[in-house]
Amino acid sequence: NTMLSWQRTVFHFQPEKNWMNDPNGPLYYKGWYHFFYQYNPKGAVWGVIVWGHAVSRDLIHWLHLPLAMVADQWYDKNGVWTGSATILPDGQVIMLYTGSTNESVQVQNLAYPADPSDPLLVDWIKYPSNPVLFPPPGIGTMDFRDPTTAWLTSEGKWRISIGSKLNKTGIALVYDTNDFKTYERVEGLLHAVPGTGMWECIDFFPISIKGENGLDTSINGENVKHVVKVSLDDDRHDYYAVGTYDEKNVKFTPDDLKNDVGIGLRYDYGIFYASKTFYDQSKERRVLWGWIGESDSEYSDVAKGWASVQGIPRTVTLNKKTGSRLLQWPVAEVESLRLRSDEFENLKVKPGSVVPLEIETAAQLDIVAEFEIDNKALEMTSQFNREYECSTSGGAAERGALGPFGLLVLANEDLSEYTPTYFYVVKGSDGQLKTSFCSDQSRSSLATDVGKKIFGSFVPVLEDEKLSLRILVDHSVVESFAQGGRTCVTSRVYPTKAIYGAARLFLFNNATEATVTASVKVWQMNSAFIRPFNPNQRN
Ligand code: DQQ
């Protein structure tokens, strides 16, 4: 259906057609990045899921390969569900995934490459004695899924975690194994948080306190903290906490027990789910993949013949300046898509104004911007004793003394469609400034069957820091990062007029008191030409 073809992205990963969901088993092998994903080859809605597969040299330019695994065994007849890769010290690749059996029981299965000498890992073998794990006593047969990448214990065993729930408590079960074929349940739970419900797609990884480099999943010890991420089935968001992993007691303890309630920070305050990291040994970094679903109607998905994209892979580091929080940033390779750029320096944007930025087109952009509020307004503005919340606010239309201001992306000429991504600053009753970073979908489309929520959250801003943001715009995806990636917000928007050459970009300031000074650099982005692999290209 060409009617909706402008919604297709050009540099975010997506299959040629049909439904996609979770990222699966990402890894780097013999010069290639591998990406597997939950895929329904039969249509644009979730169904009997198999594993799609693509490869890339740089995490951006992808080539589609044949399906890696299909639902052809009794133990995965209802779906080859989410799983993770482990690379053993000798280079062997182990894949563990959840199968939904012919009776919809969730079991764990083992698979491995048929030909380890093939850098493309085209063919996969399912271990003949699958399943390797059944739901343990006391655990619901449909509450046992998504094995993590394995990490080594100091005894030299491999350890994995699997998500589940006990009543309303989300839990991370733990198993040890020597050979990935037989497993031993480890007493206790890696982590558990009452009231959070089923934990999907657990991710567990070490993070360096000092360095900027990522760490292999098995690293532990001094100068290392750990991250637990869970995907909450009940509210469809990914939450994490930074904390300490006590190997002996098989226990993760979050640093911030008070504010985090165990697992309170979100990777992304917009649409981003079932995410998973991997350690990229070629560039010594930890890279995060996350599924960006649709927020239009299922009817539209079927009409356009596809659903979902993946976020641009993000490097993940510990935010040294703000403590137990992560920084996420699009992998540097995405910058290879930058074409021509336009720069706008020190523009004064007055309260209540909209300033067009004259650039070629605005449907495929990488935007970097900085904002400063004038000092007089900061001093004069009165204190506020209410917390500002992006999601319950009036969005970009709600005016305060010191916000909102930012950019209108995917806007059309007469502003009947636009998606504001912005800061909103309030002076608290203690005189301190508090900054929120939001993305407002409420006027993003004239269509009526699409999500129009306002997303966002608080972003820590240190003294003397300017407000800074980065936005990747790709037709129907807007991925936004504030303060170097302390707070991230991803939107799906479905403009009907602000498309292709008609899409425009504006600065706006809807504050009542503050003039802001803005500097913006905008790149036109090339397509990543994601396409099927041509065997003649092999080498
Ligand atoms: N998606 C998979 C499950 C996982 C869920 C099924 C999360 O393994 O729990 O497609 O989106």
Coordinates of C-alpha atoms and ligand atoms in Angstrom, one line a residue:
N1 CA 0.0 0.0 0.0
T2 CA 1.8 3.1 -1.3
M3 CA -0.6 5.3 0.6
L4 CA 1.3 4.8 3.8
S5 CA 4.8 4.3 2.4
W6 CA 6.1 7.5 3.8
Q7 CA 6.0 6.0 7.3
R8 CA 8.7 3.6 6.4
T9 CA 12.0 4.5 7.9
V10 CA 15.3 4.6 5.9
F11 CA 18.0 4.2 8.5
H12 CA 16.3 2.4 11.4
F13 CA 16.4 -1.4 11.1
Q14 CA 13.2 -3.0 9.8
P15 CA 12.4 -6.1 7.8
E16 CA 11.1 -5.7 4.2
K17 CA 7.6 -6.5 5.4
N18 CA 5.4 -8.0 8.2
W19 CA 5.6 -7.9 11.9
M20 CA 8.7 -7.6 14.1
N21 CA 9.2 -7.3 17.8
D22 CA 12.0 -8.0 20.3
P23 CA 15.7 -7.9 19.4
N24 CA 17.2 -11.4 19.9
G25 CA 20.8 -12.7 20.4
P26 CA 22.8 -9.7 19.1
L27 CA 26.5 -10.5 18.7
Y28 CA 29.7 -9.8 16.8
Y29 CA 31.3 -12.7 15.0
K30 CA 34.2 -12.9 12.5
G31 CA 33.8 -9.3 11.3
W32 CA 30.0 -9.2 11.2
Y33 CA 27.4 -7.9 13.6
H34 CA 24.4 -10.2 13.8
F35 CA 21.0 -9.2 14.6
F36 CA 18.1 -11.6 15.2
Y37 CA 14.6 -10.5 15.9
Q38 CA 11.1 -11.8 16.7
Y39 CA 9.3 -12.0 13.3
N40 CA 6.0 -13.1 12.0
P41 CA 6.5 -14.0 8.3
K42 CA 2.7 -14.3 7.8
G43 CA 1.6 -10.8 8.4
A44 CA 1.9 -7.4 10.1
V45 CA 0.5 -8.5 13.4
W46 CA 2.1 -10.7 16.2
G47 CA 1.5 -14.4 15.6
V48 CA 3.6 -17.6 15.4
I49 CA 7.0 -16.0 15.8
V50 CA 10.2 -17.1 14.2
W51 CA 13.7 -15.6 14.2
G52 CA 14.6 -13.1 11.5
H53 CA 18.3 -12.5 10.9
A54 CA 20.4 -9.7 9.4
V55 CA 24.1 -8.9 9.3
S56 CA 26.1 -5.7 9.1
R57 CA 29.6 -4.5 9.2
D58 CA 28.8 -1.4 11.1
L59 CA 25.5 -1.8 13.0
I60 CA 23.8 0.6 10.5
H61 CA 23.9 -0.9 7.0
W62 CA 22.1 -4.2 7.3
L63 CA 21.6 -7.1 4.9
H64 CA 18.7 -9.5 5.4
L65 CA 19.5 -13.2 5.6
P66 CA 17.2 -16.2 5.5
L67 CA 15.2 -16.9 8.7
A68 CA 17.5 -18.3 11.3
M69 CA 15.0 -20.5 13.2
V70 CA 11.4 -21.4 12.5
A71 CA 8.6 -23.0 14.6
D72 CA 9.2 -26.5 13.5
Q73 CA 9.6 -28.6 16.7
W74 CA 7.0 -29.5 19.3
Y75 CA 9.0 -27.5 21.9
D76 CA 8.6 -24.2 19.8
K77 CA 5.5 -25.0 17.7
N78 CA 3.8 -21.9 19.1
G79 CA 6.8 -19.7 18.6
V80 CA 10.5 -19.3 18.7
W81 CA 10.6 -16.7 21.3
T82 CA 13.2 -14.3 22.7
G83 CA 16.7 -15.4 23.6
S84 CA 20.3 -14.4 23.9
A85 CA 23.7 -15.3 22.6
T86 CA 26.8 -16.3 24.6
I87 CA 30.2 -16.4 23.0
L88 CA 32.5 -18.9 24.8
P89 CA 36.2 -18.1 25.4
D90 CA 37.1 -20.4 22.4
G91 CA 34.8 -18.5 20.1
Q92 CA 31.9 -20.9 20.1
V93 CA 28.4 -19.4 19.8
I94 CA 25.7 -20.6 22.1
M95 CA 22.1 -19.5 21.6
L96 CA 19.4 -20.0 24.3
Y97 CA 15.8 -19.1 23.5
T98 CA 12.4 -19.7 24.8
G99 CA 10.1 -22.0 23.0
S100 CA 6.3 -21.8 23.3
T101 CA 5.5 -25.5 23.0
N102 CA 2.6 -27.2 21.2
E103 CA 0.8 -26.8 24.5
S104 CA 1.9 -23.2 25.0
V105 CA 4.3 -24.2 27.9
Q106 CA 7.4 -21.9 28.0
V107 CA 10.6 -23.9 27.9
Q108 CA 14.2 -23.0 27.2
N109 CA 16.0 -24.4 24.2
L110 CA 19.6 -24.5 23.0
A111 CA 20.8 -23.8 19.4
Y112 CA 24.1 -23.3 17.8
P113 CA 25.6 -22.5 14.4
A114 CA 25.7 -25.4 11.9
D115 CA 28.9 -24.1 10.4
P116 CA 31.1 -22.1 12.8
S117 CA 33.4 -21.2 9.9
D118 CA 30.6 -19.3 8.2
P119 CA 30.9 -15.6 9.4
L120 CA 27.3 -15.1 8.3
L121 CA 26.0 -17.9 10.6
V122 CA 23.3 -18.6 8.1
D123 CA 22.3 -22.1 9.4
W124 CA 21.3 -23.0 12.9
I125 CA 21.0 -26.4 14.6
K126 CA 18.5 -26.9 17.4
Y127 CA 20.0 -29.2 20.1
P128 CA 18.3 -32.7 19.5
S129 CA 17.6 -33.1 23.3
N130 CA 15.7 -29.8 23.6
P131 CA 14.1 -28.5 25.8
V132 CA 16.9 -28.0 28.2
L133 CA 14.7 -26.3 30.9
F134 CA 11.1 -26.7 31.9
P135 CA 9.3 -24.3 34.3
P136 CA 10.3 -25.3 37.8
P137 CA 7.7 -26.2 40.5
G138 CA 5.7 -23.2 41.7
I139 CA 6.2 -21.2 38.5
G140 CA 3.4 -20.8 36.0
T141 CA 4.0 -22.7 32.8
M142 CA 3.4 -19.5 30.9
D143 CA 5.6 -17.4 33.1
F144 CA 9.1 -18.6 32.3
R145 CA 10.9 -16.9 29.5
D146 CA 13.7 -15.0 27.8
P147 CA 17.1 -16.4 29.0
T148 CA 19.9 -13.9 29.3
T149 CA 23.4 -14.1 27.9
A150 CA 25.4 -16.3 30.3
W151 CA 28.2 -15.0 32.5
L152 CA 30.9 -17.0 34.3
T153 CA 30.9 -17.6 38.0
S154 CA 34.2 -17.5 39.9
E155 CA 33.9 -21.3 40.1
G156 CA 33.9 -21.4 36.3
K157 CA 30.3 -22.3 35.7
W158 CA 28.0 -20.5 33.4
R159 CA 25.1 -18.6 34.9
I160 CA 21.9 -17.3 33.3
S161 CA 18.8 -15.6 34.5
I162 CA 15.2 -16.2 33.3
G163 CA 12.3 -13.9 34.0
S164 CA 9.1 -14.9 35.8
K165 CA 6.7 -13.8 38.5
L166 CA 5.3 -15.0 41.8
N167 CA 1.8 -13.6 42.3
K168 CA 2.5 -9.9 41.5
T169 CA 6.2 -10.0 42.2
G170 CA 8.5 -9.9 39.2
I171 CA 11.4 -12.2 39.7
A172 CA 14.8 -13.1 38.1
L173 CA 15.4 -16.9 38.4
V174 CA 19.0 -18.1 38.3
Y175 CA 20.5 -21.3 36.8
D176 CA 24.1 -22.6 36.5
T177 CA 25.4 -24.9 33.8
N178 CA 28.7 -26.3 32.6
D179 CA 27.6 -27.3 29.1
F180 CA 24.3 -25.4 28.3
K181 CA 22.6 -28.8 28.2
T182 CA 22.0 -29.6 31.8
Y183 CA 21.2 -26.9 34.4
E184 CA 21.0 -26.6 38.1
R185 CA 18.6 -24.1 39.7
V186 CA 20.4 -21.8 42.0
E187 CA 18.6 -21.0 45.3
G188 CA 17.4 -17.4 45.7
L189 CA 16.7 -14.8 43.1
L190 CA 19.0 -12.4 41.4
H191 CA 16.4 -9.7 41.9
A192 CA 12.7 -9.3 42.7
V193 CA 10.4 -6.4 43.0
P194 CA 6.9 -6.7 44.4
G195 CA 4.0 -5.2 42.4
T196 CA 5.9 -5.3 39.0
G197 CA 4.3 -8.4 37.5
M198 CA 5.9 -10.6 34.9
W199 CA 9.5 -9.8 34.0
E200 CA 10.2 -10.2 30.3
C201 CA 13.6 -10.0 28.6
I202 CA 15.8 -9.6 31.6
D203 CA 19.2 -8.2 30.8
F204 CA 22.1 -8.3 33.3
F205 CA 25.5 -6.8 32.6
P206 CA 28.6 -5.2 34.3
I207 CA 29.4 -1.6 33.7
S208 CA 32.7 0.2 34.4
I209 CA 32.8 2.8 37.2
K210 CA 35.9 4.4 35.7
G211 CA 36.3 3.8 32.0
E212 CA 34.1 4.6 29.0
N213 CA 34.6 1.1 27.6
G214 CA 32.1 -1.6 27.9
L215 CA 32.7 -4.9 29.7
D216 CA 32.4 -8.5 28.7
T217 CA 29.3 -9.9 30.5
S218 CA 31.5 -12.1 32.7
I219 CA 33.6 -9.3 34.1
N220 CA 33.2 -8.7 37.8
G221 CA 35.2 -7.2 40.6
E222 CA 36.5 -3.8 41.6
N223 CA 35.5 -0.8 39.6
V224 CA 32.5 -2.7 38.3
K225 CA 28.9 -2.1 38.9
H226 CA 26.0 -4.2 37.5
V227 CA 22.8 -3.3 35.7
V228 CA 19.6 -5.2 35.8
K229 CA 17.0 -4.4 33.2
V230 CA 13.5 -5.8 33.0
S231 CA 10.7 -5.4 30.6
L232 CA 7.4 -5.1 32.5
D233 CA 4.7 -7.0 30.7
D234 CA 2.0 -5.1 32.6
D235 CA 3.1 -1.6 31.5
R236 CA 5.2 -2.3 28.4
H237 CA 8.3 -0.3 29.5
D238 CA 11.9 -1.2 30.2
Y239 CA 13.2 -0.4 33.7
Y240 CA 16.7 -0.6 35.1
A241 CA 18.7 -0.1 38.2
V242 CA 22.4 0.2 38.7
G243 CA 23.7 -1.6 41.7
T244 CA 26.0 -4.3 43.1
Y245 CA 26.1 -8.0 42.3
D246 CA 27.0 -10.2 45.1
E247 CA 28.0 -13.5 43.5
K248 CA 28.1 -15.6 46.6
N249 CA 24.5 -14.7 47.6
V250 CA 23.4 -14.6 43.9
K251 CA 21.9 -11.2 44.7
F252 CA 21.7 -7.8 43.0
T253 CA 21.2 -4.8 45.2
P254 CA 20.3 -1.5 43.6
D255 CA 22.3 1.6 44.7
D256 CA 19.3 3.8 45.1
L257 CA 16.8 1.7 47.1
K258 CA 14.8 4.7 48.1
N259 CA 14.0 6.4 44.8
D260 CA 14.3 3.4 42.5
V261 CA 11.9 1.1 44.4
G262 CA 14.2 -1.6 43.2
I263 CA 14.0 -0.9 39.5
G264 CA 12.7 2.6 38.9
L265 CA 14.6 4.2 36.0
R266 CA 13.6 3.9 32.4
Y267 CA 15.8 3.4 29.4
D268 CA 13.5 5.5 27.4
Y269 CA 10.4 7.4 28.4
G270 CA 8.7 6.9 25.1
I271 CA 8.2 3.8 23.0
F272 CA 11.1 1.3 23.6
Y273 CA 10.6 -2.3 24.8
A274 CA 12.1 -5.8 25.2
S275 CA 15.6 -4.3 24.8
K276 CA 18.8 -6.2 25.1
T277 CA 22.5 -5.3 25.2
F278 CA 25.6 -7.2 24.0
Y279 CA 29.3 -6.7 24.4
D280 CA 30.9 -5.7 21.2
Q281 CA 34.4 -7.2 21.6
S282 CA 35.6 -5.5 18.4
K283 CA 35.1 -2.0 19.7
E284 CA 35.0 -2.8 23.5
R285 CA 31.6 -1.3 24.0
R286 CA 28.2 -2.4 25.3
V287 CA 25.5 -1.8 22.8
L288 CA 21.8 -1.7 23.4
W289 CA 19.0 -2.7 21.0
G290 CA 15.4 -1.9 21.7
W291 CA 12.1 -2.6 19.9
I292 CA 10.1 0.5 18.9
G293 CA 6.6 -0.6 18.2
E294 CA 3.8 1.1 16.4
S295 CA 1.2 3.4 18.0
D296 CA -1.2 3.5 15.0
S297 CA -4.0 1.1 14.7
E298 CA -3.6 -2.6 13.8
Y299 CA -5.8 -1.8 10.8
S300 CA -3.2 0.7 9.5
D301 CA -0.4 -1.8 10.2
V302 CA -2.1 -4.4 8.1
A303 CA -2.8 -1.8 5.4
K304 CA 0.8 -0.8 5.2
G305 CA 2.0 -4.4 5.5
W306 CA 4.6 -4.0 8.2
A307 CA 4.9 -3.1 11.9
S308 CA 7.8 -2.0 14.1
V309 CA 11.3 -0.8 13.8
Q310 CA 14.4 -1.1 16.0
G311 CA 16.0 1.8 17.7
I312 CA 19.4 2.9 16.4
P313 CA 21.8 0.8 18.5
R314 CA 23.0 2.8 21.6
T315 CA 26.2 2.6 23.5
V316 CA 25.6 2.3 27.2
T317 CA 28.0 3.7 29.8
L318 CA 27.7 4.7 33.4
N319 CA 27.0 8.4 33.9
K320 CA 29.9 9.2 36.2
K321 CA 28.6 12.7 37.0
T322 CA 25.1 11.8 38.2
G323 CA 25.8 8.5 40.0
S324 CA 23.6 5.5 39.4
R325 CA 22.3 6.3 36.0
L326 CA 23.2 5.2 32.5
L327 CA 24.1 7.3 29.5
Q328 CA 22.8 6.0 26.2
W329 CA 24.0 7.4 22.9
P330 CA 23.5 6.4 19.3
V331 CA 26.5 4.4 18.1
A332 CA 29.1 6.6 16.4
E333 CA 28.6 4.7 13.1
V334 CA 25.2 6.3 12.5
E335 CA 27.2 9.5 11.9
S336 CA 28.4 7.9 8.6
L337 CA 25.0 8.6 7.3
R338 CA 25.3 12.4 7.8
L339 CA 25.2 14.3 4.5
R340 CA 25.0 18.1 4.2
S341 CA 24.6 20.1 7.3
D342 CA 23.2 23.5 8.2
E343 CA 24.2 25.5 11.3
F344 CA 22.3 28.1 13.2
E345 CA 24.2 29.9 15.9
N346 CA 23.0 31.9 18.9
L347 CA 19.5 32.5 17.7
K348 CA 17.5 34.4 20.3
V349 CA 14.1 32.8 20.6
K350 CA 11.6 35.1 22.3
P351 CA 8.8 34.0 24.6
G352 CA 5.9 32.8 22.5
S353 CA 7.7 32.5 19.2
V354 CA 8.3 29.9 16.5
V355 CA 11.4 30.3 14.2
P356 CA 11.6 28.3 11.0
L357 CA 15.0 26.7 10.3
E358 CA 15.7 26.9 6.6
I359 CA 17.0 23.5 5.6
E360 CA 16.5 21.4 2.5
T361 CA 14.1 18.8 3.8
A362 CA 13.3 17.5 7.2
A363 CA 12.1 13.9 7.2
Q364 CA 15.6 12.3 7.7
L365 CA 17.7 14.3 10.1
D366 CA 20.3 14.2 12.8
I367 CA 19.9 17.3 15.0
V368 CA 22.2 18.5 17.7
A369 CA 21.1 21.6 19.7
E370 CA 22.0 23.6 22.8
F371 CA 19.8 26.1 24.7
E372 CA 20.5 28.7 27.3
I373 CA 17.8 30.6 29.3
D374 CA 18.6 34.2 29.9
N375 CA 19.8 34.9 33.4
K376 CA 17.3 37.6 34.1
A377 CA 14.4 35.3 33.6
L378 CA 16.0 32.7 35.8
E379 CA 16.4 35.1 38.6
M380 CA 13.0 36.8 38.4
T381 CA 10.9 33.7 38.0
S382 CA 9.0 32.7 41.1
Q383 CA 9.2 29.4 42.8
F384 CA 6.9 26.6 42.1
N385 CA 5.8 24.0 44.5
R386 CA 4.3 21.5 42.0
E387 CA 6.3 18.8 40.1
Y388 CA 6.1 19.1 36.4
E389 CA 5.3 15.8 34.6
C390 CA 5.6 15.6 30.9
S391 CA 3.0 12.9 30.5
T392 CA 0.2 14.6 32.5
S393 CA 1.0 18.2 31.4
G394 CA -0.6 20.0 28.5
G395 CA 2.4 19.3 26.4
A396 CA 4.1 22.0 24.4
A397 CA 0.9 24.1 24.6
E398 CA 1.1 24.5 28.4
R399 CA 3.1 27.7 29.1
G400 CA 5.3 28.3 32.1
A401 CA 7.8 31.0 33.0
L402 CA 10.8 28.9 31.8
G403 CA 9.4 26.5 29.3
P404 CA 8.6 24.7 27.1
F405 CA 11.2 25.4 24.4
G406 CA 12.9 23.2 21.9
L407 CA 12.3 22.0 18.4
L408 CA 9.2 21.2 16.3
V409 CA 10.2 18.2 14.1
L410 CA 8.2 16.6 11.3
A411 CA 6.2 19.8 11.1
N412 CA 4.4 21.1 8.0
E413 CA 4.4 24.7 6.7
D414 CA 1.2 25.8 8.3
L415 CA 1.8 23.9 11.5
S416 CA -1.2 21.7 11.3
E417 CA 1.1 18.9 12.2
Y418 CA 4.3 19.0 14.3
T419 CA 6.1 17.0 17.1
P420 CA 7.6 19.2 19.7
T421 CA 10.7 17.8 21.6
Y422 CA 11.5 20.2 24.4
F423 CA 12.8 21.2 27.8
Y424 CA 10.5 22.5 30.5
V425 CA 12.3 24.1 33.4
V426 CA 10.7 25.0 36.8
K427 CA 12.2 26.7 39.8
G428 CA 11.3 24.5 42.8
S429 CA 10.1 25.7 46.1
D430 CA 13.8 25.3 47.3
G431 CA 14.9 27.7 44.5
Q432 CA 16.6 24.9 42.6
L433 CA 15.9 24.4 38.9
K434 CA 14.3 21.2 37.8
T435 CA 14.4 20.3 34.1
S436 CA 12.1 17.9 32.2
F437 CA 12.7 16.6 28.7
C438 CA 9.5 15.7 26.7
S439 CA 8.2 14.8 23.4
D440 CA 4.6 15.7 22.6
Q441 CA 2.7 13.6 20.0
S442 CA -0.6 15.3 20.5
R443 CA -0.4 17.4 17.4
S444 CA 1.9 15.1 15.4
S445 CA -0.8 13.9 13.0
L446 CA -4.2 14.8 11.5
A447 CA -4.9 11.0 11.5
T448 CA -7.3 10.0 14.3
D449 CA -6.2 6.4 14.8
V450 CA -2.8 7.1 16.2
G451 CA -1.3 7.4 19.6
K452 CA -1.0 11.0 20.8
K453 CA 0.6 10.8 24.2
I454 CA 3.0 13.2 25.7
F455 CA 6.2 11.4 26.8
G456 CA 9.2 12.4 28.9
S457 CA 10.8 12.7 32.3
F458 CA 13.1 14.6 34.6
V459 CA 16.7 15.1 33.3
P460 CA 19.6 15.8 35.6
V461 CA 21.4 19.1 34.6
L462 CA 24.5 20.0 36.4
E463 CA 25.6 23.5 37.4
D464 CA 27.0 25.5 34.4
E465 CA 25.8 22.9 31.9
K466 CA 23.8 24.2 28.9
L467 CA 20.7 22.2 28.0
S468 CA 21.6 20.0 25.1
L469 CA 19.7 17.5 23.0
R470 CA 20.2 15.2 20.0
I471 CA 17.3 14.1 17.8
L472 CA 17.2 11.4 15.1
V473 CA 14.3 11.9 12.8
D474 CA 13.4 9.1 10.4
H475 CA 10.0 9.6 8.8
S476 CA 7.9 8.1 11.6
V477 CA 10.4 7.7 14.4
V478 CA 11.8 10.5 16.5
E479 CA 14.5 9.3 18.9
S480 CA 15.6 12.1 21.4
F481 CA 18.5 12.2 23.8
A482 CA 18.9 14.9 26.5
Q483 CA 22.2 15.9 28.3
G484 CA 24.3 13.4 26.4
G485 CA 21.8 10.6 26.9
R486 CA 20.8 10.9 30.6
T487 CA 17.2 10.9 29.6
C488 CA 15.9 9.4 26.3
V489 CA 12.5 9.7 24.7
T490 CA 11.4 7.8 21.5
S491 CA 8.2 8.7 19.7
R492 CA 6.4 7.1 16.8
V493 CA 4.4 9.7 14.8
Y494 CA 2.4 9.4 11.7
P495 CA 2.2 12.8 9.9
T496 CA -0.1 13.0 6.9
K497 CA 1.2 16.3 5.6
A498 CA 4.7 16.7 7.1
I499 CA 6.1 14.1 4.9
Y500 CA 9.1 13.9 2.5
G501 CA 9.8 17.3 1.0
A502 CA 6.9 18.9 2.9
A503 CA 8.5 18.2 6.3
R504 CA 10.0 21.2 8.0
L505 CA 11.9 22.0 11.2
F506 CA 11.2 24.9 13.6
L507 CA 12.6 26.2 16.8
F508 CA 10.0 27.2 19.4
N509 CA 9.8 28.8 22.7
N510 CA 6.5 28.8 24.5
A511 CA 7.8 30.1 27.8
T512 CA 6.1 33.3 29.1
E513 CA 9.2 34.9 30.7
A514 CA 12.4 33.4 29.3
T515 CA 14.2 34.2 26.1
V516 CA 16.4 31.3 25.1
T517 CA 19.5 31.4 23.0
A518 CA 19.7 28.4 20.7
S519 CA 22.4 26.9 18.6
V520 CA 21.4 24.1 16.2
K521 CA 23.3 21.9 13.8
V522 CA 21.2 19.8 11.4
W523 CA 22.4 17.0 9.1
Q524 CA 20.5 15.5 6.3
M525 CA 20.7 11.8 6.8
N526 CA 21.3 9.3 4.0
S527 CA 19.4 6.0 3.7
A528 CA 21.1 2.9 5.1
F529 CA 19.9 0.9 2.1
I530 CA 18.8 -2.0 4.2
R531 CA 18.2 -4.9 1.8
P532 CA 18.5 -8.6 1.2
F533 CA 22.0 -10.1 1.2
N534 CA 23.4 -10.8 -2.3
P535 CA 25.5 -14.0 -2.1
N536 CA 27.8 -12.6 -4.8
Q537 CA 28.8 -10.0 -2.3
R538 CA 30.1 -12.6 0.2
N539 CA 33.6 -11.7 1.4
Ligands
DQQ1 N1 8.1 -11.2 23.3 C1 8.5 -12.6 23.1 C2 8.6 -13.1 24.5 C3 8.9 -11.9 25.3 C4 8.0 -10.9 24.7 C5 7.4 -13.3 22.3 C6 8.4 -9.5 25.0 O1 9.7 -14.1 24.6 O2 8.6 -12.2 26.7 O3 7.4 -12.7 21.0 O4 8.0 -8.6 24.1

